[in-house]
Coordinates of C-alpha atoms in Angstrom, one line a residue:
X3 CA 31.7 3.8 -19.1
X4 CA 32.7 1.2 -16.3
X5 CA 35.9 -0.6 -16.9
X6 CA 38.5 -2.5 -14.8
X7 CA 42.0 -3.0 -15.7
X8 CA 43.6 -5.7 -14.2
X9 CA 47.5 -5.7 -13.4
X10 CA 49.3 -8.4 -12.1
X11 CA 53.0 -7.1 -10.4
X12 CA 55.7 -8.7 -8.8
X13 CA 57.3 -6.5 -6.1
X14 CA 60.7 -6.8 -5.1
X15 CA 61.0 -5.0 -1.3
X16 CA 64.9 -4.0 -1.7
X17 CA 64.8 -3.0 2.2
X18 CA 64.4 -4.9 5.6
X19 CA 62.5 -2.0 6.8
X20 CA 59.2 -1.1 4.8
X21 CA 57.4 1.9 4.7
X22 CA 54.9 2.8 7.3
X23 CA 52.5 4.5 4.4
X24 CA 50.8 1.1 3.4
X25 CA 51.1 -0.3 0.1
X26 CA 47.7 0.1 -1.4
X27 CA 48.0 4.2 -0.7
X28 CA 51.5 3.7 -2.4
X29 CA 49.7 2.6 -5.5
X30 CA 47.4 5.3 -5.7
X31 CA 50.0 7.8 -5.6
X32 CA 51.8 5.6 -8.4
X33 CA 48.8 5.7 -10.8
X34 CA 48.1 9.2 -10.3
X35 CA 51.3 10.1 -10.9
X36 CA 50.7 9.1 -14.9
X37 CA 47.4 11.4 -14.6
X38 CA 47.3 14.6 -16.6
X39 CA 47.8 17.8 -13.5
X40 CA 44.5 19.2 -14.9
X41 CA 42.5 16.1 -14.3
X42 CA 44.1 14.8 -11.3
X43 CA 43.7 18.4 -9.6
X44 CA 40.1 18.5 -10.7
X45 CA 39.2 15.1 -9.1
X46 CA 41.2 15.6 -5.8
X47 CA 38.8 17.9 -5.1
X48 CA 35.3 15.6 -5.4
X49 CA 35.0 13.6 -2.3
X50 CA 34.0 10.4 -4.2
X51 CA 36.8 9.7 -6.9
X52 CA 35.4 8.6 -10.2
X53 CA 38.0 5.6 -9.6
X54 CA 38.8 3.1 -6.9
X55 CA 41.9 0.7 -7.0
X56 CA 43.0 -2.1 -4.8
X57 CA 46.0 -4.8 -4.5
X58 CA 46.0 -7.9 -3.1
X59 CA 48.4 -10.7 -2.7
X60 CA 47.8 -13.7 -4.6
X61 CA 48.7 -17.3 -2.9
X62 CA 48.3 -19.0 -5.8
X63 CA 49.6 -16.5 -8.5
X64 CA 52.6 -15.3 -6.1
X65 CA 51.9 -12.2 -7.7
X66 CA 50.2 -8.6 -6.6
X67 CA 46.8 -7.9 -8.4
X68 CA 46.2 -4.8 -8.8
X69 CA 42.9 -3.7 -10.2
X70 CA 42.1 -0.1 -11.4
X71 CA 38.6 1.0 -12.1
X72 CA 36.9 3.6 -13.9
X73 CA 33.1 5.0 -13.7
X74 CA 32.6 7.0 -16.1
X75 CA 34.4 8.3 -19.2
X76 CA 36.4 10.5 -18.1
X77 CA 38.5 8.4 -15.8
X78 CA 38.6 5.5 -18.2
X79 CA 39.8 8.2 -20.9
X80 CA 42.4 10.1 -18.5
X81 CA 43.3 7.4 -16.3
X82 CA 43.1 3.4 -17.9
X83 CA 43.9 4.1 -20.8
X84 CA 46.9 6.6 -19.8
X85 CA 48.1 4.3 -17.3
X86 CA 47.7 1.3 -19.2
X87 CA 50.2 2.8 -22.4
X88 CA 52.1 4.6 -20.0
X89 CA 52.9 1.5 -17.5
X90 CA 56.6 0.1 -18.3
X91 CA 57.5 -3.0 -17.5
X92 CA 59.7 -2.3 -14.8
X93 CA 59.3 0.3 -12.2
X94 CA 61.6 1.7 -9.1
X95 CA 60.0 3.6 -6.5
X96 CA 63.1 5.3 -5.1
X97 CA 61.2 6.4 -1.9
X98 CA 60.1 3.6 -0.7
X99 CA 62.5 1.1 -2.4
X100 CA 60.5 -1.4 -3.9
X101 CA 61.0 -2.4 -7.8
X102 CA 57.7 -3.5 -9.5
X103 CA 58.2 -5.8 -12.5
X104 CA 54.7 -6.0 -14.1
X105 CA 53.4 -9.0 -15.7
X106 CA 50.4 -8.8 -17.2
X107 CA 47.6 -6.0 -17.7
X108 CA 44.6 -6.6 -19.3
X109 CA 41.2 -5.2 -19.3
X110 CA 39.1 -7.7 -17.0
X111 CA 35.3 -6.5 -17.6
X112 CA 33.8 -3.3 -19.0
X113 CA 30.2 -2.5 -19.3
X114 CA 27.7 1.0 -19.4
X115 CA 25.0 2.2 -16.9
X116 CA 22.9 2.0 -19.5
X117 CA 23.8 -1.7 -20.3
X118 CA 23.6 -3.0 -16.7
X119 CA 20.0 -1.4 -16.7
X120 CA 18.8 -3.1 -19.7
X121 CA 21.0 -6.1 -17.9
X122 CA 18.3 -6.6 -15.3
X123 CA 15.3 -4.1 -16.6
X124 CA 14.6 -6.2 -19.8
X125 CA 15.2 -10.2 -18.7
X126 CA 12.9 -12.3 -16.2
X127 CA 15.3 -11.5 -12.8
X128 CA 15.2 -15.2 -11.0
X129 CA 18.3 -13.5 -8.5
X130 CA 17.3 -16.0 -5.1
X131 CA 20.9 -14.7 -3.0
X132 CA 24.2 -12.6 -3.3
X133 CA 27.8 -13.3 -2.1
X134 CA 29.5 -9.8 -1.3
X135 CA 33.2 -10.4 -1.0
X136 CA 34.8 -7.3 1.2
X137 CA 38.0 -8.2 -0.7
X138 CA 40.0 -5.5 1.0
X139 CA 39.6 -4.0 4.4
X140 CA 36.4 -1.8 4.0
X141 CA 35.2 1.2 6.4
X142 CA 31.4 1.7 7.2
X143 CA 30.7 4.9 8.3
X144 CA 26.9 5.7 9.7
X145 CA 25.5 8.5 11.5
X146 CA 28.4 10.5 11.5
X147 CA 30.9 7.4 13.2
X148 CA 32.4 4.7 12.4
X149 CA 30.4 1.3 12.1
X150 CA 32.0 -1.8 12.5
X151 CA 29.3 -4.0 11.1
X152 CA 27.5 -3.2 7.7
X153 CA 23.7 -2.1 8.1
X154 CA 21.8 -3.0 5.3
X155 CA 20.3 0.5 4.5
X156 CA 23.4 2.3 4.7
X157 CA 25.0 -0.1 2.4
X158 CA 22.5 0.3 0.1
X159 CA 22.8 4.2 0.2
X160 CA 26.4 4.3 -0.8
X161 CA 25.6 2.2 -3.7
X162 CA 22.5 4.2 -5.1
X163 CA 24.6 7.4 -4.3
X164 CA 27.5 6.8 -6.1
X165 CA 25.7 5.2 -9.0
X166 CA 23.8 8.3 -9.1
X167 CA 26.7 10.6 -8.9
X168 CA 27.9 9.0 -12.2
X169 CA 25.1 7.3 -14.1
X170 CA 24.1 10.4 -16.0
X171 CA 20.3 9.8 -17.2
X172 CA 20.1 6.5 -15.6
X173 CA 19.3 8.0 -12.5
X174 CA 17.3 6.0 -9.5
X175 CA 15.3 8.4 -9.0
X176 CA 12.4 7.1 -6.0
X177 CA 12.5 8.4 -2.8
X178 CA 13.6 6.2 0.6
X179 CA 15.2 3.8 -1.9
X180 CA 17.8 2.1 0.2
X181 CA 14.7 1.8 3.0
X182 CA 12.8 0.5 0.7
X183 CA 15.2 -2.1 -0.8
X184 CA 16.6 -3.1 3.0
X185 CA 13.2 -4.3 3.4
X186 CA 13.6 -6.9 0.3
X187 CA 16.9 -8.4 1.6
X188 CA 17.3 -10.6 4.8
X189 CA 21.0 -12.0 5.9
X190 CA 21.6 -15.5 5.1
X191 CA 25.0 -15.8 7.3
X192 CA 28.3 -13.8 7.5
X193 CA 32.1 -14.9 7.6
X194 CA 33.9 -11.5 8.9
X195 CA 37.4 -10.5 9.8
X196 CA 37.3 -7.1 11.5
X197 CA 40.9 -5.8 12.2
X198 CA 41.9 -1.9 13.0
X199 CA 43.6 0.4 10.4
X200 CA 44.7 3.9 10.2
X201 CA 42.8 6.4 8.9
X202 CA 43.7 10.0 9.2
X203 CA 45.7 9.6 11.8
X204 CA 43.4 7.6 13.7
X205 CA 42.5 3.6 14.4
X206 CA 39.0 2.2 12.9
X207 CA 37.4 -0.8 12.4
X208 CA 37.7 -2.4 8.8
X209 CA 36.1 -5.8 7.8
X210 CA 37.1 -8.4 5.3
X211 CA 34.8 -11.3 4.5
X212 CA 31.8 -12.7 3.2
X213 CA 28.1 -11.2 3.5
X214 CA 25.5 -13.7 2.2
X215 CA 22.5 -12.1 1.4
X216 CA 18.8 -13.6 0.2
X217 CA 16.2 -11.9 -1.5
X218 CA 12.5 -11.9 -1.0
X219 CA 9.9 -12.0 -3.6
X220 CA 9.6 -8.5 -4.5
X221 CA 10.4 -8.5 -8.4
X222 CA 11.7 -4.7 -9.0
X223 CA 13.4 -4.5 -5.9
X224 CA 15.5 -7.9 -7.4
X225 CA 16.3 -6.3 -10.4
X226 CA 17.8 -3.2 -8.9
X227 CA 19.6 -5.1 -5.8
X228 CA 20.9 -7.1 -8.6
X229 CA 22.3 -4.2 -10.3
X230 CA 23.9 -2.3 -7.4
X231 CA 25.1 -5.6 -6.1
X232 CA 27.3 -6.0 -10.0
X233 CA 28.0 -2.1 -10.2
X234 CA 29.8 -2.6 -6.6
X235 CA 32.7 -4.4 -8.0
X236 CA 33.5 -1.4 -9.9
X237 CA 32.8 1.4 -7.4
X238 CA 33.6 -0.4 -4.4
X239 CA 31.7 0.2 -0.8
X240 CA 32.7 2.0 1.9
X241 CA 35.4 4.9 2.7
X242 CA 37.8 5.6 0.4
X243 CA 37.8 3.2 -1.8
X244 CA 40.4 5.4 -4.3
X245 CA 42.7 4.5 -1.6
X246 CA 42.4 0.8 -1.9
X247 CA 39.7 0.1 0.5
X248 CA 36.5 -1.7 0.1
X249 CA 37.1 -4.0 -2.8
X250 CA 34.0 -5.8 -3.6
X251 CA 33.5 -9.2 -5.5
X252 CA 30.1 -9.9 -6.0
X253 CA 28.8 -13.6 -6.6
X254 CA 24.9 -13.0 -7.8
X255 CA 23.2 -16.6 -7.4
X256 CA 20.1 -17.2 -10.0
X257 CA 18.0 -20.3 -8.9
X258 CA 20.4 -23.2 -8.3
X259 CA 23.2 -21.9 -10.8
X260 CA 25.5 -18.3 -10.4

C-alpha cells in the first residue's frame, strides 16, 4: 500500500538562535519518535526506508506542509496511521524550542502497486511529456560520487529499484531497464537551483527545480516511465529521502491536457 498523509503545521521558533540540525531531520526524528521500538529498530537498519517525509514552507498557506509517505504496508500500518491518531494538536520540542500547532492532517492520495500497474498496463497510454518537480533539495549520487546534475539512467535506476524493493509480485523484472527506458526519454528544458548542503559531515550539491521531460514513441516504455514517474511522488528520488530530501511532484502531460 502507498499512501501520503498530509500535515499542515504552524511553527512557532521561541529562540533567536535556531538549531544547526535542519528542520526537515528535526521532523523525522519527531515522527519516529511515535514509532513502535521494534519497527523503528528494524527499519533503521535497511538502507532504503519504506518511508520518506518532507516540509516545506508555504507562501501562500503561511503554514509548514509536511508530507509523510508510506510504501508498503507495513509503514502505512506502524507509521501513518500511529502518527496520524497519535499527533496532538500542539507540540513542544523542548530541545530545539520550537512549539508546532498543527492544523490540518489528512490523507492526500493512496493507491497499490498493483493498481498503478493496471493504471497504465490496461488503458491506451497517450503520456507525450513529464514535469518532475525536485520539491526539496535532492542528492544524485553516480558511480560512487556525488552528481550535481541528474543523468537520465541513474534516475531511472533509483526508481525501478526502490519500486522493486517494495512492489512484492509486481516486480519489473527485464534486464538493462533504466538503459533501456533512458533511450525513450529526451530533455525538453530544465529550471534548476543547485545550492550546497550538509551531508555526513560534509558539503554536496543538492538541486531544486523543474525537469521537463518528452517521450518518444515507444508504447511500453510510456507506460512504465509513466508509472515510475507517479510512484516518485511517494518514494521520492535521490539520497535519503527519509530525511526530507528529494521530494518529487510529478506533472504527467497526456496530449494537450495533464
Amino acid at each position: 500500500m502507498l499512501k501520503i498523509l498530509e500535515v499542515k503545521i504552524q511553527i512557532d521558533f521561541k529562540s533567536n538562535e535556531r538549531s544547526t540540525k535542519p528542520l526537515n531531520m528535526i521532523m523525522n526524528e519527531l515522527l519516529l519518535s511515535y514509532v513502535d521500538i521494534d519497527y523503528r529498530d528494524m527499519i533503521s537498519s535497511q538502507i532504503i526506508k519504506p518511508y520518506t517525509q518532507s516540509i516545506v514552507f508555504s507562501k501562500e498557506e503561511n503554514l509548514y506542509i509536511w508530507k509523510i509517505a508510506s510504501l508498503d504496508t507495513q509503514a502505512t500500518e506502524n507509521i501513518l496511521y500511529v502518527f496520524r491518531d497519535k499527533l496532538s494538536e500542539e507540540i513542544f520540542l523542548k530541545q530545539y524550542d520550537i512549539v508546532l500547532r498543527v492544523q490540518a492532517k489528512n490523507y492526500i492520495h493512496s493507491t497499490t502497486y498493483r493498481q498503478l500497474v493496471e493504471k497504465y498496463f490496461t488503458t491506451d497510454c497517450r503520456c507525450r511529456k513529464i514535469d518532475l518537480e525536485f520539491v526539496t533539495p535532492t542528492i544524485f549520487y553516480s558511480n560512487d560520487e556525488y552528481a550535481v546534475l541528474p543523468q537520465l539512467t541513474n534516475l531511472l535506476e533509483n526508481l525501478i529499484c526502490i519500486w522493486n524493493l517494495f512492489a512484492g509480485e509486481n516486480v519489473l523484472q527485464e534486464q538493462n531497464l533504466s538503459l533501456n527506458l533512458a533511450k525513450q526519454i529526451y530533455v525538453i528544458d530544465y529550471d534548476f537551483n543547485i545550492k550546497p548542503i550538509v551531508d555526513e559531515d560534509n558539503k554536496v550539491p543538492a538541486l531544486t527545480g523543474i525537469y521537463s521531460l518528452g517521450l518518444r514513441h515507444n508504447i511500453m516504455a510510456k507506460k512504465i516511465i509513466c508509472m515510475l514517474a507517479e510512484f516518485a511522488q511517494y518514494c521520492g528520488i535521490g539520497k535519503k529521502t527519509d530525511l526530507g530530501w528529494g521530494n518529487v511532484k510529478s506533472t504527467i502531460f497526456r496530449n494537450n491536457k495533464i
